Coordinates of C-alpha atoms in Angstrom, one line a residue:
M229 CA 68.3 24.9 -89.9
P230 CA 65.3 25.2 -87.6
Q231 CA 67.4 24.2 -84.7
L232 CA 69.9 27.0 -85.4
Q233 CA 67.2 29.5 -85.5
Q234 CA 66.0 28.3 -82.0
N235 CA 69.5 29.0 -80.6
K236 CA 69.7 32.6 -81.6
P237 CA 67.3 33.9 -78.9
E238 CA 69.4 32.0 -76.3
K239 CA 72.4 34.1 -77.3
N240 CA 70.4 37.3 -77.0
D241 CA 69.2 36.2 -73.6
S242 CA 72.7 35.6 -72.4
K243 CA 73.6 39.2 -73.5
N244 CA 70.6 40.6 -71.6
N245 CA 71.8 38.6 -68.5
V246 CA 75.3 40.2 -68.9
Y247 CA 73.7 43.7 -69.1
S248 CA 71.5 43.0 -66.1
I249 CA 74.3 41.4 -63.9
Y250 CA 74.0 44.3 -61.5
P251 CA 70.4 44.7 -60.2
K252 CA 69.1 48.3 -59.2
K253 CA 69.5 47.4 -55.5
V254 CA 73.1 46.8 -55.9
K255 CA 73.6 49.9 -58.1
M256 CA 72.0 51.9 -55.3
Q257 CA 74.1 50.5 -52.7
I258 CA 77.3 51.2 -54.6
S259 CA 76.1 54.8 -55.3
V260 CA 75.4 55.3 -51.6
I261 CA 78.9 54.0 -50.6
F262 CA 80.5 56.1 -53.2
A263 CA 78.6 59.2 -51.9
I264 CA 79.6 58.3 -48.2
V265 CA 83.3 58.0 -49.2
F266 CA 83.3 61.2 -51.2
G267 CA 81.8 63.0 -48.3
I268 CA 84.3 61.8 -45.9
Y269 CA 87.0 62.9 -48.3
L270 CA 85.5 66.3 -48.4
Y271 CA 85.2 66.6 -44.7
S272 CA 88.7 65.5 -44.2
L273 CA 90.0 67.8 -46.8
R274 CA 88.1 70.8 -45.1
E275 CA 89.2 69.7 -41.6
T276 CA 93.0 69.4 -42.5
E277 CA 92.9 72.8 -44.2
A278 CA 94.8 71.5 -47.2
D279 CA 95.0 74.2 -49.7
F280 CA 96.0 72.7 -53.0
L281 CA 95.5 76.0 -54.8
E282 CA 98.3 77.5 -52.7
F283 CA 100.5 74.7 -53.5
F284 CA 100.0 75.0 -57.3
S285 CA 100.4 78.9 -56.9
E286 CA 103.9 78.3 -55.4
L287 CA 104.9 75.5 -57.8
N288 CA 107.4 77.8 -59.5
L289 CA 109.4 77.9 -56.2
V290 CA 109.4 74.1 -56.1
I291 CA 110.6 73.9 -59.7
E292 CA 113.2 76.5 -58.9
K293 CA 114.7 74.4 -56.1
L294 CA 114.6 71.2 -58.3
L295 CA 116.6 73.0 -61.0
R296 CA 119.1 74.0 -58.3
M297 CA 119.8 70.2 -57.9
F298 CA 121.3 70.1 -61.4
P299 CA 123.9 69.3 -62.5
P300 CA 124.7 66.7 -59.7
E301 CA 128.0 67.0 -58.0
W302 CA 129.4 63.6 -59.3
S303 CA 132.7 64.1 -57.3
Y304 CA 130.6 63.8 -54.0
I305 CA 129.5 60.2 -54.9
Q306 CA 132.7 58.7 -53.6
A307 CA 132.0 60.2 -50.2
A308 CA 128.6 58.8 -50.1
F309 CA 129.8 55.1 -50.8
D310 CA 130.6 54.3 -47.2
P311 CA 127.2 55.5 -45.8
L312 CA 125.5 53.6 -48.6
I313 CA 127.4 50.3 -47.6
E314 CA 126.4 51.1 -44.0
T315 CA 122.7 51.4 -45.0
I316 CA 122.8 48.0 -46.8
Q317 CA 124.7 46.5 -43.8
I318 CA 121.9 47.8 -41.5
A319 CA 119.2 46.3 -43.8
V320 CA 121.1 42.9 -43.9
V321 CA 121.6 42.6 -40.2
A322 CA 118.1 43.7 -39.3
T323 CA 116.5 41.3 -41.9
T324 CA 118.7 38.4 -40.5
F325 CA 117.6 39.1 -36.9
S326 CA 113.9 39.4 -37.9
V327 CA 114.1 36.2 -40.0
I328 CA 115.5 34.2 -37.3
I329 CA 113.1 35.5 -34.6
C330 CA 110.0 35.3 -36.7
I331 CA 110.4 31.5 -37.2
P332 CA 109.3 30.5 -33.7
M333 CA 106.9 33.5 -33.5
S334 CA 105.1 32.6 -36.6
L335 CA 104.8 29.0 -35.6
L336 CA 103.2 30.1 -32.2
S337 CA 101.0 32.4 -34.1
A338 CA 99.5 29.7 -36.5
N339 CA 96.5 27.8 -35.4
T340 CA 97.5 24.7 -37.3
I341 CA 100.4 24.3 -34.9
V342 CA 99.3 25.8 -31.6
K343 CA 96.0 24.3 -30.5
N344 CA 96.0 26.3 -27.1
K345 CA 93.9 29.3 -27.9
Y346 CA 95.2 31.5 -25.2
L347 CA 98.8 30.8 -26.3
Y348 CA 97.9 31.3 -29.9
Q349 CA 96.0 34.6 -29.2
T350 CA 98.8 35.9 -27.1
F351 CA 101.4 35.7 -29.7
R352 CA 98.9 37.0 -32.3
N353 CA 98.5 40.1 -30.2
I354 CA 102.2 40.5 -29.7
M355 CA 102.5 40.4 -33.5
N356 CA 99.8 42.9 -34.1
I357 CA 101.5 45.3 -31.5
L358 CA 104.7 45.0 -33.4
R359 CA 103.1 45.9 -36.6
T360 CA 101.3 49.0 -35.3
M361 CA 104.6 50.8 -34.4
P362 CA 106.1 52.8 -37.3
D363 CA 109.9 52.3 -38.0
I364 CA 110.5 56.0 -37.7
L365 CA 109.0 56.0 -34.1
L366 CA 110.9 53.0 -33.2
A367 CA 114.2 54.5 -34.4
T368 CA 113.5 57.8 -32.5
I369 CA 112.9 55.9 -29.2
F370 CA 116.1 53.8 -29.7
V371 CA 118.3 56.8 -30.6
S372 CA 117.1 58.5 -27.3
F373 CA 118.1 55.1 -25.5
F374 CA 121.4 54.3 -27.2
G375 CA 122.3 57.5 -28.9
V376 CA 123.1 58.2 -32.6
G377 CA 124.6 55.3 -34.6
I378 CA 123.6 52.3 -36.5
V379 CA 122.4 50.2 -33.4
P380 CA 119.2 52.1 -33.1
G381 CA 118.5 51.6 -36.8
I382 CA 119.1 47.9 -36.6
L383 CA 116.9 47.5 -33.6
A384 CA 114.1 49.5 -35.2
L385 CA 114.2 47.7 -38.4
T386 CA 114.3 44.3 -36.7
I387 CA 111.2 45.1 -34.6
F388 CA 109.3 46.7 -37.6
S389 CA 110.0 43.9 -40.0
L390 CA 109.6 41.2 -37.5
G391 CA 105.8 42.0 -37.2
L392 CA 105.4 42.1 -40.9
L393 CA 107.4 38.9 -41.6
A394 CA 105.8 36.9 -38.8
K395 CA 102.3 37.8 -40.0
L396 CA 103.0 36.8 -43.7
L397 CA 104.6 33.5 -42.5
S398 CA 101.9 32.5 -39.9
E399 CA 99.2 33.1 -42.5
T400 CA 101.0 30.9 -44.9
I401 CA 101.4 28.1 -42.3
E402 CA 97.7 28.4 -41.5
T403 CA 96.8 27.7 -45.2
I404 CA 99.1 24.8 -45.9
D405 CA 97.8 21.3 -46.5
P406 CA 97.2 19.7 -43.1
R407 CA 97.3 16.1 -44.4
Q408 CA 101.1 16.0 -44.4
M409 CA 101.2 16.9 -40.7
E410 CA 98.5 14.5 -39.8
A411 CA 100.4 11.7 -41.7
I412 CA 103.5 12.4 -39.7
R413 CA 101.5 12.5 -36.3
S414 CA 99.8 9.2 -37.2
T415 CA 103.3 7.5 -37.5
G416 CA 104.2 8.7 -34.0
G417 CA 106.2 11.9 -35.0
N418 CA 106.8 14.5 -32.4
I419 CA 106.1 18.3 -32.9
I420 CA 109.6 18.9 -34.2
Q421 CA 109.2 16.2 -36.9
V422 CA 105.9 17.6 -37.8
I423 CA 107.3 21.1 -38.3
W424 CA 110.5 19.8 -40.1
Y425 CA 108.9 17.4 -42.5
G426 CA 105.2 18.7 -42.7
V427 CA 105.5 22.4 -42.4
V428 CA 108.9 23.5 -43.7
P429 CA 108.8 22.0 -47.2
Q430 CA 105.4 23.6 -47.8
V431 CA 106.4 27.2 -46.6
L432 CA 110.0 27.5 -47.5
P433 CA 109.7 29.0 -50.9
N434 CA 107.2 31.6 -49.6
F435 CA 109.4 32.2 -46.5
I436 CA 112.5 32.9 -48.7
S437 CA 110.4 35.2 -50.9
Y438 CA 109.1 37.1 -47.9
G439 CA 112.5 37.5 -46.5
L440 CA 113.8 39.0 -49.7
Y441 CA 110.9 41.3 -49.8
V442 CA 111.4 42.4 -46.3
F443 CA 115.1 43.1 -47.1
E444 CA 114.0 45.4 -49.9
L445 CA 111.7 47.3 -47.6
N446 CA 114.6 47.6 -45.1
V447 CA 116.9 49.0 -47.5
R448 CA 114.4 51.9 -48.2
A449 CA 113.4 52.2 -44.6
S450 CA 117.0 52.6 -43.5
L451 CA 117.4 55.7 -45.6
V452 CA 114.5 57.4 -43.8
L453 CA 115.8 56.2 -40.4
G454 CA 119.1 58.2 -41.0
F455 CA 117.2 61.5 -40.8
V456 CA 116.7 60.8 -37.0
G457 CA 120.3 59.8 -36.4
A458 CA 119.9 56.1 -36.9
G459 CA 122.9 55.8 -39.3
G460 CA 123.1 55.1 -43.0
I461 CA 123.1 57.3 -46.0
G462 CA 120.0 59.2 -44.8
S463 CA 122.1 61.0 -42.3
I464 CA 124.4 62.7 -44.9
I465 CA 121.3 63.5 -47.0
D466 CA 120.0 65.4 -44.0
T467 CA 123.2 67.1 -43.4
Q468 CA 123.5 68.3 -47.0
L469 CA 119.9 69.4 -47.1
N470 CA 120.6 71.6 -44.1
F471 CA 123.5 73.2 -45.8
M472 CA 121.4 73.5 -49.0
A473 CA 123.9 71.6 -51.0
Y474 CA 121.2 70.4 -53.5
Q475 CA 123.6 69.1 -56.1
K476 CA 125.4 66.9 -53.7
V477 CA 121.9 65.6 -52.6
M478 CA 121.0 64.8 -56.2
A479 CA 124.3 62.9 -56.7
I480 CA 123.4 60.8 -53.5
L481 CA 119.9 60.2 -54.8
I482 CA 121.2 58.9 -58.1
L483 CA 123.6 56.6 -56.3
L484 CA 120.7 55.4 -54.1
L485 CA 118.5 54.8 -57.1
V486 CA 121.1 52.7 -58.8
A487 CA 121.7 50.7 -55.6
V488 CA 118.0 50.1 -55.2
I489 CA 117.5 49.0 -58.8
V490 CA 120.5 46.5 -58.5
I491 CA 119.1 45.2 -55.2
E492 CA 115.6 44.7 -56.6
T493 CA 117.0 43.1 -59.8
I494 CA 119.0 40.5 -57.8
S495 CA 116.2 39.9 -55.3
N496 CA 113.6 39.4 -58.1
A497 CA 115.8 36.9 -59.9
L498 CA 116.4 34.9 -56.7
R499 CA 112.6 35.0 -56.0
R500 CA 111.8 33.6 -59.4
R501 CA 114.2 30.9 -59.0
V502 CA 112.7 29.9 -55.6
V503 CA 109.0 30.3 -55.9

């Protein structure tokens, strides 16, 4: 019994330690950081002249336009099937191209494979440049080069997803267990054998998961690219919006929503099987 009474103060001490886990200095630093971030927010809000009061005052006009989209014109869904298939085809082709090109680029951007720092840094910079260019900007540039159609959309999504996919894969390669590669090198294996037997088995599940994730992104992005003439279902949405055919637009959006849900469901099921 005396021993039990001696243990009680230890429990109280542990509670006090939990309550004092953040010292005053840390609390002060957090408060200062929060104040700075809030000040930057207020400054940005003032400089951009964003008037949310005006937005809420005209909210009735927004609601009125939303109500004009109902009921959807279901008969127009049949006309939207071909552009939807084209959108998915653009995403499939762009994802395939980016997956193929990203394999050598990600290997050359991983310091576990490339020991030459100049070669490594060169490909890292190329990868960073690709990731800084938005897909809508790339589509606009390629439309000006090749004209309206699906080719600018495929090229824009290929470059956009290449930077993202190469970064994800290269960082995965840099975090793998190096002992498998060293074991293959010690037995006289060349660089191809090191990659095939030491790298591929460790990164393949993540690589497939990244590819499926990028495909989902490309399906959504190809919708937006249609607004600048890069093909797909976005082009007919833009056309119907210009004609103020809101009921047709709602029918297209519902069809697109169903397609995205189906694609995500299949993609998630495949990802769970692989990873």
